[in-house]
Short mmCIF file of N, CA, C and O in Angstrom, two decimals:
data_model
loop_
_atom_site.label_atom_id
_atom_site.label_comp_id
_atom_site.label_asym_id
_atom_site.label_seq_id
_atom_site.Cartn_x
_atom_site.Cartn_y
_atom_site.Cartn_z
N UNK M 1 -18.20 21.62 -5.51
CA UNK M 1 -17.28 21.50 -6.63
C UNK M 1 -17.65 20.27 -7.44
O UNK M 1 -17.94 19.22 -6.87
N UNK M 2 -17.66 20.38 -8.70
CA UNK M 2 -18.05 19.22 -9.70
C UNK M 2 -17.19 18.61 -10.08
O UNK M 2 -16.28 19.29 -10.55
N UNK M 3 -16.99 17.19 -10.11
CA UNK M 3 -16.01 16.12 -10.74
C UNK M 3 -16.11 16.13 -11.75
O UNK M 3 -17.04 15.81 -12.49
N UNK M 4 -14.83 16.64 -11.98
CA UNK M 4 -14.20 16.33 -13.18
C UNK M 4 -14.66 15.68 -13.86
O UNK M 4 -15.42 14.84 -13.37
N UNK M 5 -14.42 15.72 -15.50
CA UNK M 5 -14.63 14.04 -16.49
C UNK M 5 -13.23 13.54 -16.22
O UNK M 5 -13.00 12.70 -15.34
N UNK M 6 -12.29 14.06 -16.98
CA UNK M 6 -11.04 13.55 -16.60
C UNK M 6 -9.79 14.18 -16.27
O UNK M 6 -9.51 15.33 -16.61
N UNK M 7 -8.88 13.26 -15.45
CA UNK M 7 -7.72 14.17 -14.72
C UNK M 7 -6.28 13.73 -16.05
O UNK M 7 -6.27 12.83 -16.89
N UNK M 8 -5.26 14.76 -15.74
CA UNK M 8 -4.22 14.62 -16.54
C UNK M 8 -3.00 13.63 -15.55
O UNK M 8 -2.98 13.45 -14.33
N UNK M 9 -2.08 13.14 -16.62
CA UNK M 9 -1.65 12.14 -15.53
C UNK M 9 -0.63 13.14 -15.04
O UNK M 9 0.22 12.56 -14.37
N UNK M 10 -0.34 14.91 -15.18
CA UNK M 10 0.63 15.70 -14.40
C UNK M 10 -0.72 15.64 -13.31
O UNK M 10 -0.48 15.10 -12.23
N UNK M 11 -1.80 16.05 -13.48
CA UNK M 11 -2.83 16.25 -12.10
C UNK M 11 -2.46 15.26 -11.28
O UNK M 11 -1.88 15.49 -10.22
N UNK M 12 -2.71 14.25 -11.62
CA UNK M 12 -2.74 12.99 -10.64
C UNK M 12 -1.33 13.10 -10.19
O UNK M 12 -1.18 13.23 -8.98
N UNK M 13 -0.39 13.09 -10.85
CA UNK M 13 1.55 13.32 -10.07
C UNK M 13 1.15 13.94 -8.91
O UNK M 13 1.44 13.52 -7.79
N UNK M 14 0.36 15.13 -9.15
CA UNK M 14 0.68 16.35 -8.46
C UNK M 14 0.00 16.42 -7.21
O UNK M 14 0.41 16.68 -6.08
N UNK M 15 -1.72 15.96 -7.88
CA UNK M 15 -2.42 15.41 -6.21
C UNK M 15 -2.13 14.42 -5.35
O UNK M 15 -2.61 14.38 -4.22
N UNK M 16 -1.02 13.24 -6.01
CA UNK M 16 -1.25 11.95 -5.38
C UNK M 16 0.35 12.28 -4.35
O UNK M 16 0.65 11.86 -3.23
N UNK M 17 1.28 13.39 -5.54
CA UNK M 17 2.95 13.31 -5.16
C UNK M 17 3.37 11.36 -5.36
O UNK M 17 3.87 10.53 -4.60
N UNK M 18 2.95 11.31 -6.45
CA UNK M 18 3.37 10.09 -7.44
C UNK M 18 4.35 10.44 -8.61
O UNK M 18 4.39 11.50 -9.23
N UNK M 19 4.86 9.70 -8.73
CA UNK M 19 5.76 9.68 -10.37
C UNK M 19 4.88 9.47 -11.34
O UNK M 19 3.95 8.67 -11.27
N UNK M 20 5.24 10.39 -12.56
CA UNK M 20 4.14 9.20 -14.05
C UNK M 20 4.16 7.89 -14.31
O UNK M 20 3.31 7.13 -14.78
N UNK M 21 6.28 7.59 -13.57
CA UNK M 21 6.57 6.10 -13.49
C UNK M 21 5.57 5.18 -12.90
O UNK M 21 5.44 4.01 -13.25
N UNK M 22 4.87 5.76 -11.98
CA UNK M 22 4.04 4.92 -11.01
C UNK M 22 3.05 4.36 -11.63
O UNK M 22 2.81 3.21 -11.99
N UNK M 23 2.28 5.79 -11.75
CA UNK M 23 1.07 5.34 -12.35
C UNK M 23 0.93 4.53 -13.90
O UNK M 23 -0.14 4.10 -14.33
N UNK M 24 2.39 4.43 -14.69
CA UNK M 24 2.31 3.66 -15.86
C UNK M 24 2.29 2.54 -15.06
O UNK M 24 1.43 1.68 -15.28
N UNK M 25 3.34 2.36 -13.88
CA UNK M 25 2.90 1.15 -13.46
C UNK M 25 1.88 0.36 -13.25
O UNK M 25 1.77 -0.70 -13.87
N UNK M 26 0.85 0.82 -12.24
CA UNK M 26 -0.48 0.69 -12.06
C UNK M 26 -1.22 0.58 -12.89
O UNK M 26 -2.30 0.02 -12.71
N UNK M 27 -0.81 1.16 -14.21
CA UNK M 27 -1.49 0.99 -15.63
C UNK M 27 -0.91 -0.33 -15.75
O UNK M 27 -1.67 -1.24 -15.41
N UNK M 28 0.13 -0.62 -16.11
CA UNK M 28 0.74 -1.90 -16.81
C UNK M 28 0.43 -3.30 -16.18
O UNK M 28 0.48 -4.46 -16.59
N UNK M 29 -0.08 -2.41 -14.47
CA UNK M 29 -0.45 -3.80 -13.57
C UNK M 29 -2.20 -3.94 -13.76
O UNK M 29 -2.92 -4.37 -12.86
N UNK M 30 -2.55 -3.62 -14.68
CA UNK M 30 -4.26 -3.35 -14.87
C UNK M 30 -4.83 -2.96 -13.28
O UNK M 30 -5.86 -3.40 -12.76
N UNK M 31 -3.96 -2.11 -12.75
CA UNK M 31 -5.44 -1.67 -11.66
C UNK M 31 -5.76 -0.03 -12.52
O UNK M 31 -6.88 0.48 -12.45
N UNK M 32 -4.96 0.44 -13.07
CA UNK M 32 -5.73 1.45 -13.57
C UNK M 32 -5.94 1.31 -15.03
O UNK M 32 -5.23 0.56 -15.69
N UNK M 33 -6.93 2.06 -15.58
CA UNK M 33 -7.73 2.16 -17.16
C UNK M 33 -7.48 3.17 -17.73
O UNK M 33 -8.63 3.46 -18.07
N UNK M 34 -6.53 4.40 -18.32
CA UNK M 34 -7.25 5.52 -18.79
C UNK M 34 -6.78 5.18 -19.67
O UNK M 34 -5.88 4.43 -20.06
N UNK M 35 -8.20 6.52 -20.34
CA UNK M 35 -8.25 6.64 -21.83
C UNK M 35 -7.15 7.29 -22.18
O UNK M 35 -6.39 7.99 -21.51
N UNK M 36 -7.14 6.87 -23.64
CA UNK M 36 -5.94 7.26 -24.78
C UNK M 36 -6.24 8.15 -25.71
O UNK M 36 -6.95 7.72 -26.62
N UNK M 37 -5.94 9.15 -25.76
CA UNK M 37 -6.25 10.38 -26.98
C UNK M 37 -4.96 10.36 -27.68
O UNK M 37 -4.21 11.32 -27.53
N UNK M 38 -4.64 9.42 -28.38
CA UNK M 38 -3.00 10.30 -29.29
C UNK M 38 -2.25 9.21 -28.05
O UNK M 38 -2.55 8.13 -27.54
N UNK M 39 -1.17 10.13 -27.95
CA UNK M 39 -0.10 9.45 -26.75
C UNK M 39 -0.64 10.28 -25.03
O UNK M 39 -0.13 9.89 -23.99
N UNK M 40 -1.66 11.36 -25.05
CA UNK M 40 -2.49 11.26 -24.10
C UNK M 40 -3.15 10.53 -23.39
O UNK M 40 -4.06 9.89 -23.91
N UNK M 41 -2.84 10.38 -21.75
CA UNK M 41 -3.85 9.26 -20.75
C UNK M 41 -4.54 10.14 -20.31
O UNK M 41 -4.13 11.16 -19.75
N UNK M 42 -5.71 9.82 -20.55
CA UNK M 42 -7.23 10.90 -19.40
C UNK M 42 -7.52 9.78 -18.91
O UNK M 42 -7.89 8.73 -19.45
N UNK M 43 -7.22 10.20 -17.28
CA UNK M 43 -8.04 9.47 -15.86
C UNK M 43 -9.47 9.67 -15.89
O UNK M 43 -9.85 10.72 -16.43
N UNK M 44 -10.31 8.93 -15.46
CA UNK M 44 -11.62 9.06 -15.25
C UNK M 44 -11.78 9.43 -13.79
O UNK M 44 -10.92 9.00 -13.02
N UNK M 45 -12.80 10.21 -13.26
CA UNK M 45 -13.03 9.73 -12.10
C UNK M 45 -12.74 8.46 -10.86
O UNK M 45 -12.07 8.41 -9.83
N UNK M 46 -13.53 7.60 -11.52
CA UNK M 46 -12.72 6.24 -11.51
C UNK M 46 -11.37 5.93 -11.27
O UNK M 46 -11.15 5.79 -10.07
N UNK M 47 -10.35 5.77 -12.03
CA UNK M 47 -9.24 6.44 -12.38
C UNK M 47 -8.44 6.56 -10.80
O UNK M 47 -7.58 5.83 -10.30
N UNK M 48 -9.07 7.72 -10.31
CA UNK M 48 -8.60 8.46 -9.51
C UNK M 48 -8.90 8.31 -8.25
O UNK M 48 -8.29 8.79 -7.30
N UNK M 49 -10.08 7.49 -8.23
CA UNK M 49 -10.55 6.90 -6.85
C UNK M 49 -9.64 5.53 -6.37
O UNK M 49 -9.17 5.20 -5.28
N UNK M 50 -9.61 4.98 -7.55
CA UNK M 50 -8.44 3.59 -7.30
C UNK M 50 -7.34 3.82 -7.08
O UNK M 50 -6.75 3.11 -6.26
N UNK M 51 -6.63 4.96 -7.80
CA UNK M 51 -5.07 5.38 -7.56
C UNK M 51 -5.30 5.68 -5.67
O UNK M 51 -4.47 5.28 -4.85
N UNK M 52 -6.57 6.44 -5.30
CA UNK M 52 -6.14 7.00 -3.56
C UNK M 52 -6.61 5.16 -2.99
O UNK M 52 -5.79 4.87 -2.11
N UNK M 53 -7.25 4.40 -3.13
CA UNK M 53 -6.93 3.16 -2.49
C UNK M 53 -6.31 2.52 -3.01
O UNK M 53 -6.05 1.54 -2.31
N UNK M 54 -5.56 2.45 -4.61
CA UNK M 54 -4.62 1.52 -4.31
C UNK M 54 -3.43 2.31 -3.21
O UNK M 54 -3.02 1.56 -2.33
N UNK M 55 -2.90 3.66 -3.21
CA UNK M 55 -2.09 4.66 -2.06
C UNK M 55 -2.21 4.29 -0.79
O UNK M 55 -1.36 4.31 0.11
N UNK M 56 -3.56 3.87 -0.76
CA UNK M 56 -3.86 4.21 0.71
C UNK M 56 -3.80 2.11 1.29
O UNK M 56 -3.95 1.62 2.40
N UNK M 57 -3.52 1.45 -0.06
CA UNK M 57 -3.23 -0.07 0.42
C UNK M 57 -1.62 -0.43 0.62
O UNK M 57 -1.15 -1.30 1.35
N UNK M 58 -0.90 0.49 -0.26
CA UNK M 58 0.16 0.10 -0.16
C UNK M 58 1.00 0.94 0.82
O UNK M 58 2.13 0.59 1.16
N UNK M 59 0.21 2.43 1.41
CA UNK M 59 0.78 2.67 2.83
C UNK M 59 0.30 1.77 3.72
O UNK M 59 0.79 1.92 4.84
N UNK M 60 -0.62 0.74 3.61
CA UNK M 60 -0.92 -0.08 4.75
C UNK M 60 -0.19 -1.29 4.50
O UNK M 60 -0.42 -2.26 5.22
N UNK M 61 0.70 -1.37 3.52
CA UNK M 61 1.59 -2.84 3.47
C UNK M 61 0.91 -3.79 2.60
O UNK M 61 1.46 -4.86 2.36
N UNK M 62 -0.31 -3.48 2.07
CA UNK M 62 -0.62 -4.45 0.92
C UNK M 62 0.33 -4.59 -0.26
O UNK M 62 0.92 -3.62 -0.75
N UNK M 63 0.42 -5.63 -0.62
CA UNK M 63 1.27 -6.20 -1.94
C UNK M 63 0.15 -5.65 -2.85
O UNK M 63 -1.03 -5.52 -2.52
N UNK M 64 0.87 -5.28 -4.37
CA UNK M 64 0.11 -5.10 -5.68
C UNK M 64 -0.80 -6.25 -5.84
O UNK M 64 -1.96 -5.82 -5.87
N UNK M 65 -0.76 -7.48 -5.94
CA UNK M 65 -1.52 -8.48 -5.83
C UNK M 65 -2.75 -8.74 -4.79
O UNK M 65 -3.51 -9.68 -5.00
N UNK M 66 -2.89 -8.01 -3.85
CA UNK M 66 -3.47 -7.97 -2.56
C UNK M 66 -4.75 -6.97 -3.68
O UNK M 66 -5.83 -7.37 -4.12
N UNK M 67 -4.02 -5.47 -3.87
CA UNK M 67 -4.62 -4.33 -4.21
C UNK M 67 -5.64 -5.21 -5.14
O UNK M 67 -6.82 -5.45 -4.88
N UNK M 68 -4.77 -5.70 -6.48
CA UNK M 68 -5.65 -6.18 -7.38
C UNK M 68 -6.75 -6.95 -7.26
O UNK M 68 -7.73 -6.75 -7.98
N UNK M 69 -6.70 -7.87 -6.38
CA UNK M 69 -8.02 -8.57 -5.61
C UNK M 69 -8.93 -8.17 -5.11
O UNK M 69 -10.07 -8.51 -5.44
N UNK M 70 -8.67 -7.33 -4.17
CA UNK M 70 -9.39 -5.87 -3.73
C UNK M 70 -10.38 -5.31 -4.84
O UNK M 70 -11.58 -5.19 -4.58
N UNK M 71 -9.88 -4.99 -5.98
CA UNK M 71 -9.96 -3.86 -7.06
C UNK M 71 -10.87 -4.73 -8.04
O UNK M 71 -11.81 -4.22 -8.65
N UNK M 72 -10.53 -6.05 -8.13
CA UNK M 72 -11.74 -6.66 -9.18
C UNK M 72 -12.71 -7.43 -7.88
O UNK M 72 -13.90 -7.61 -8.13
N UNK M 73 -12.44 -7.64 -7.23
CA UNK M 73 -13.95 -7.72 -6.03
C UNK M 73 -14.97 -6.65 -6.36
O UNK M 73 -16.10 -6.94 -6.77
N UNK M 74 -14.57 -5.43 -6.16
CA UNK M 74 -14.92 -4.36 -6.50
C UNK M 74 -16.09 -4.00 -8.11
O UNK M 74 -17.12 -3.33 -8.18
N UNK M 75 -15.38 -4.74 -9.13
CA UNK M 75 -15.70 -4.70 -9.83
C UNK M 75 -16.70 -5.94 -10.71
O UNK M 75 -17.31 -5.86 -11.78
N UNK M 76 -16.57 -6.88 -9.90
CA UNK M 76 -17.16 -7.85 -10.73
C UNK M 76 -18.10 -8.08 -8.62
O UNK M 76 -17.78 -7.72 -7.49
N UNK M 77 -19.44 -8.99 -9.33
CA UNK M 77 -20.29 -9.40 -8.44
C UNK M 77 -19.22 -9.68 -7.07
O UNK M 77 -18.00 -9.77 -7.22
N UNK M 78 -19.85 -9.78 -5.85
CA UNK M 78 -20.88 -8.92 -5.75
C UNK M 78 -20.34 -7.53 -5.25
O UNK M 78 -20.94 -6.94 -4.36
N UNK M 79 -19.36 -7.08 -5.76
CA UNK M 79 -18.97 -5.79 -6.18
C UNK M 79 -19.19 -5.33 -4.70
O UNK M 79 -19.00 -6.15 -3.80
N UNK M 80 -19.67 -3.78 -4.32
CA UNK M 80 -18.89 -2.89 -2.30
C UNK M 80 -18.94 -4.00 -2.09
O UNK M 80 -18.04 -4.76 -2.45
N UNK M 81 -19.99 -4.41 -1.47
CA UNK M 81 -20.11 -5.12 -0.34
C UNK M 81 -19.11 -6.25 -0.16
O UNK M 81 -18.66 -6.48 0.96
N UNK M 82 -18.68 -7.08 -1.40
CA UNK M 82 -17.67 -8.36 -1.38
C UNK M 82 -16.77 -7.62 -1.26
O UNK M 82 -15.89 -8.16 -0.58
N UNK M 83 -16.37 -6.12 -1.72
CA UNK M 83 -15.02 -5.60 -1.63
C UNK M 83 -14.34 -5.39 -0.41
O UNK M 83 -13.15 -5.59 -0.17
N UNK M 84 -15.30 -4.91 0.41
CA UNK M 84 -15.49 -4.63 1.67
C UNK M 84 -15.27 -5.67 2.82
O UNK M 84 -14.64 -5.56 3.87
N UNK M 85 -16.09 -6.89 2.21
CA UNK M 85 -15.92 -8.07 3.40
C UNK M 85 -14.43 -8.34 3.34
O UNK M 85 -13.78 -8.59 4.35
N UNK M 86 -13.67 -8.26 1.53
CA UNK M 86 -12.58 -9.01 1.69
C UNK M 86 -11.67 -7.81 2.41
O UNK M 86 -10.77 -8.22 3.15
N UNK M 87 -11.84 -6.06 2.24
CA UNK M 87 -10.95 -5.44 2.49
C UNK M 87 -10.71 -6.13 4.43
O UNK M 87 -9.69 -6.48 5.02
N UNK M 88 -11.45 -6.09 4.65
CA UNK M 88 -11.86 -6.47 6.33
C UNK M 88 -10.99 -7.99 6.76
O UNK M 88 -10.46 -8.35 7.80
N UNK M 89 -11.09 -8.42 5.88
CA UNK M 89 -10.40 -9.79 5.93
C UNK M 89 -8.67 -9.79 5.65
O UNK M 89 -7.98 -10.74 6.03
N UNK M 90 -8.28 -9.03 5.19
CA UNK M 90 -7.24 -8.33 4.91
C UNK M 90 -6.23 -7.62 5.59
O UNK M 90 -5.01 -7.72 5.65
N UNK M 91 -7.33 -6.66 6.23
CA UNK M 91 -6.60 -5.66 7.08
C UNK M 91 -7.05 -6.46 8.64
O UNK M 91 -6.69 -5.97 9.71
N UNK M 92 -7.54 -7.24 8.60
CA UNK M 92 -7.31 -8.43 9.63
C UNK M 92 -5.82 -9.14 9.66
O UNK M 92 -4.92 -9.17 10.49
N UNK M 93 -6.00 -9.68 8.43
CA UNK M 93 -4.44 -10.08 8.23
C UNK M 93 -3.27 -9.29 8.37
O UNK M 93 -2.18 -9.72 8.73
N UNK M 94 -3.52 -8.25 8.11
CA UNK M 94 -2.16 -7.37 8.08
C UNK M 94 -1.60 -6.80 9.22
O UNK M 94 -0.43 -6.60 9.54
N UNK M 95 -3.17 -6.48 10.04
CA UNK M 95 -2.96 -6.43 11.67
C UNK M 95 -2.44 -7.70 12.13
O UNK M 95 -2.02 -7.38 13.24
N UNK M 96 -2.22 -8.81 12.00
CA UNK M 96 -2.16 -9.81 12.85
C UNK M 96 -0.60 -10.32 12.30
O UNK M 96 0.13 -11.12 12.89
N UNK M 97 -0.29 -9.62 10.97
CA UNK M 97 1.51 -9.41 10.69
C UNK M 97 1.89 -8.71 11.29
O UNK M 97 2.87 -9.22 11.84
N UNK M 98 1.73 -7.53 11.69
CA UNK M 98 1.90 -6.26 11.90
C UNK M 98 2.51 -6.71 13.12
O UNK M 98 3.73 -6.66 13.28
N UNK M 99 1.51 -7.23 14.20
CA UNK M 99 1.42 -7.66 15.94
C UNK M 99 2.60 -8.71 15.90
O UNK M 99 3.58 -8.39 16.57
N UNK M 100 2.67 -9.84 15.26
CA UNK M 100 3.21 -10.72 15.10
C UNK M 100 5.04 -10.06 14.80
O UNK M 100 5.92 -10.75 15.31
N UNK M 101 5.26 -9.46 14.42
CA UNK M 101 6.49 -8.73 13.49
C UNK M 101 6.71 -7.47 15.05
O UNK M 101 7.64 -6.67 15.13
N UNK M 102 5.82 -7.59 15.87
CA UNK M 102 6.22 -6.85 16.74
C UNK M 102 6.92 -7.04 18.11
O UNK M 102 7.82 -6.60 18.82
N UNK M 103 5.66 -8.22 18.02
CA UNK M 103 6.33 -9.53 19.09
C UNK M 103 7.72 -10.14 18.63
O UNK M 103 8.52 -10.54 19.47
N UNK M 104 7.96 -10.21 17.42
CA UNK M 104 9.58 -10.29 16.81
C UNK M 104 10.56 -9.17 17.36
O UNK M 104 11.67 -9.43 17.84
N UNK M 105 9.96 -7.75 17.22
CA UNK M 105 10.93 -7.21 17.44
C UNK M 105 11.18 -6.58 18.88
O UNK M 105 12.08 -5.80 19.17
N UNK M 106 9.86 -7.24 19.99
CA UNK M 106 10.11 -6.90 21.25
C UNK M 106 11.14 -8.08 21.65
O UNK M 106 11.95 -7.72 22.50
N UNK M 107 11.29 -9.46 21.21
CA UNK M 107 11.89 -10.22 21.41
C UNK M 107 13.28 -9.96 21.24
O UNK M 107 14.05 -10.02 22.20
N UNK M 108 13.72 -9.62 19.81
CA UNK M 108 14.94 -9.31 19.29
C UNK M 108 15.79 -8.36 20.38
O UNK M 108 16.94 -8.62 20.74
N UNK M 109 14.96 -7.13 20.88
CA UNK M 109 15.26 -6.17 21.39
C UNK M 109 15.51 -6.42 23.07
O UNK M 109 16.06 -5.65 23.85
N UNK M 110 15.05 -7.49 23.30
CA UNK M 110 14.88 -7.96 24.63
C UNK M 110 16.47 -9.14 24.41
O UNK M 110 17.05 -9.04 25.50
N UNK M 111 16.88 -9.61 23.97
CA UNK M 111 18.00 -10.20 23.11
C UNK M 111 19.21 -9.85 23.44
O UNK M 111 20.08 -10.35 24.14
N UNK M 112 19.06 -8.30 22.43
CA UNK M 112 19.98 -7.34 22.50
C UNK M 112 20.23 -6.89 23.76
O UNK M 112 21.42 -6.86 24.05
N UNK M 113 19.40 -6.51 24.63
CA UNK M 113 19.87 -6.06 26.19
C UNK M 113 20.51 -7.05 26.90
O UNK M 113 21.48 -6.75 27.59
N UNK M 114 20.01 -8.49 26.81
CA UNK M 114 20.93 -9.26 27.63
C UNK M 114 21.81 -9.66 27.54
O UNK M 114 22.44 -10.27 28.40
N UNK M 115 22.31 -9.28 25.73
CA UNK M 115 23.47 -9.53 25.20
C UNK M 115 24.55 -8.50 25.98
O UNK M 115 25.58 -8.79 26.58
N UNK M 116 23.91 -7.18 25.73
CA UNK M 116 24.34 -6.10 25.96
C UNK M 116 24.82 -5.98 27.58
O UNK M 116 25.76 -5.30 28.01
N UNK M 117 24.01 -6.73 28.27
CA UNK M 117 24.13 -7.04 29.81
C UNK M 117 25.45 -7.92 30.01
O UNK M 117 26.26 -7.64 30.89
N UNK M 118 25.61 -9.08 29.04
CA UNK M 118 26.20 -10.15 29.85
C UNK M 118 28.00 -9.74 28.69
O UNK M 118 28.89 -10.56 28.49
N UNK M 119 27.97 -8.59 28.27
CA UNK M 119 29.12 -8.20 27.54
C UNK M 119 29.59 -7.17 28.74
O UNK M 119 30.74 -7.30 29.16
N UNK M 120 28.79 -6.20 29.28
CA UNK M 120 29.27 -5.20 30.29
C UNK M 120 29.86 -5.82 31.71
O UNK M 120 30.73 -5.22 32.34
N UNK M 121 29.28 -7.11 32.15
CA UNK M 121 29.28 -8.15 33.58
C UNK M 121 30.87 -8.63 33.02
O UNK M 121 31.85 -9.01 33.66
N UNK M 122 30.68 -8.45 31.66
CA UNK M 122 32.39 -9.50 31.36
C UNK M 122 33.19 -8.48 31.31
O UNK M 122 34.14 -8.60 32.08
N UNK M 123 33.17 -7.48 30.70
CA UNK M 123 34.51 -6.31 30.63
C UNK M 123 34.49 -6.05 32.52
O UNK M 123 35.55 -6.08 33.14
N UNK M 124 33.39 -5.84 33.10
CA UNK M 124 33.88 -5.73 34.55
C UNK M 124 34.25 -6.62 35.12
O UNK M 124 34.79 -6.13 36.12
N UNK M 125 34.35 -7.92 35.20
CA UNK M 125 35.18 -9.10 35.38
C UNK M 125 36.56 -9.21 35.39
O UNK M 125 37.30 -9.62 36.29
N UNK M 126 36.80 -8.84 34.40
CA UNK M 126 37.89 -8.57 33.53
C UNK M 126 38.66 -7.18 33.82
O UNK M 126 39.72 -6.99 33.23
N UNK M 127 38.26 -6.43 34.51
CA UNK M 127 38.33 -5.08 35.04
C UNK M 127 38.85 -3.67 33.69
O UNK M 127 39.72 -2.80 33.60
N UNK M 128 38.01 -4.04 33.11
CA UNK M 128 38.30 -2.96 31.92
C UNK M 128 37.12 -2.34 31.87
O UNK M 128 36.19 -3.10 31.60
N UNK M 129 36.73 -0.73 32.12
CA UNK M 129 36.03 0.37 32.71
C UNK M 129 35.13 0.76 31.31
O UNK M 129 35.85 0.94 30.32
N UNK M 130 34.25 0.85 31.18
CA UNK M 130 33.78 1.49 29.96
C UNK M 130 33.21 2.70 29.44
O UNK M 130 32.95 2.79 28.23
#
């Protein structure tokens, strides 16, 4: 199958299951470019490759600001390869929130039981049945 020149921004709604809201966003946040015919946006190829990683950064918890760094690495020297070292550096970080935010909530949850423990030891103290 041959790529497209350009996608419509209903295509992109429809492949991504995005709003148009979105992607003006992404427009307004300069990670995306399309062309203007009239009050027409044509996606480029391009276009459409950034919309599935910026998607695929912000199901991984990247901030818009994260994406954008990402996205002009990419584009300015030394372009994959720097994009790449930083994506790696990144999703390092995000793993090590991720772990961190987990160890929070094994803690929290570990909390809650002994709370939960030393409330049940008192109503039976107290001899009220639950």
């Amino acid at each position: 199958m041959a790529v497209k020149k350009y996608y419509s921004i209903t295509e992109l709604t429809r492949e991504f299951g995005v709003s148009t809201r979105t992607l003006r966003f992404y427009e307004d946040e300069g990670l995306l470019h399309p062309e203007r015919r009239g009050r027409t946006r044509l996606y480029r190829a391009a276009d459409r490759r950034f919309l599935q990683e910026i998607l695929r950064g912000r199901r991984i918890g990247f901030t818009i600001a994260e994406i954008r760094e990402i996205v002009h690495v990419y584009k300015e020297p030394p372009g994959e390869i720097g994009q790449l070292k930083l994506m790696m550096k990144k999703i390092d970080e995000k793993r090590d929130e991720l772990r961190q935010k987990r160890r929070d909530i094994d803690e929290t949850l570990s909390e809650l039981d002994q709370a939960e423990e030393a409330c049940l030891t008192r109503l039976v103290e107290i001899g009220v049945g639950t």
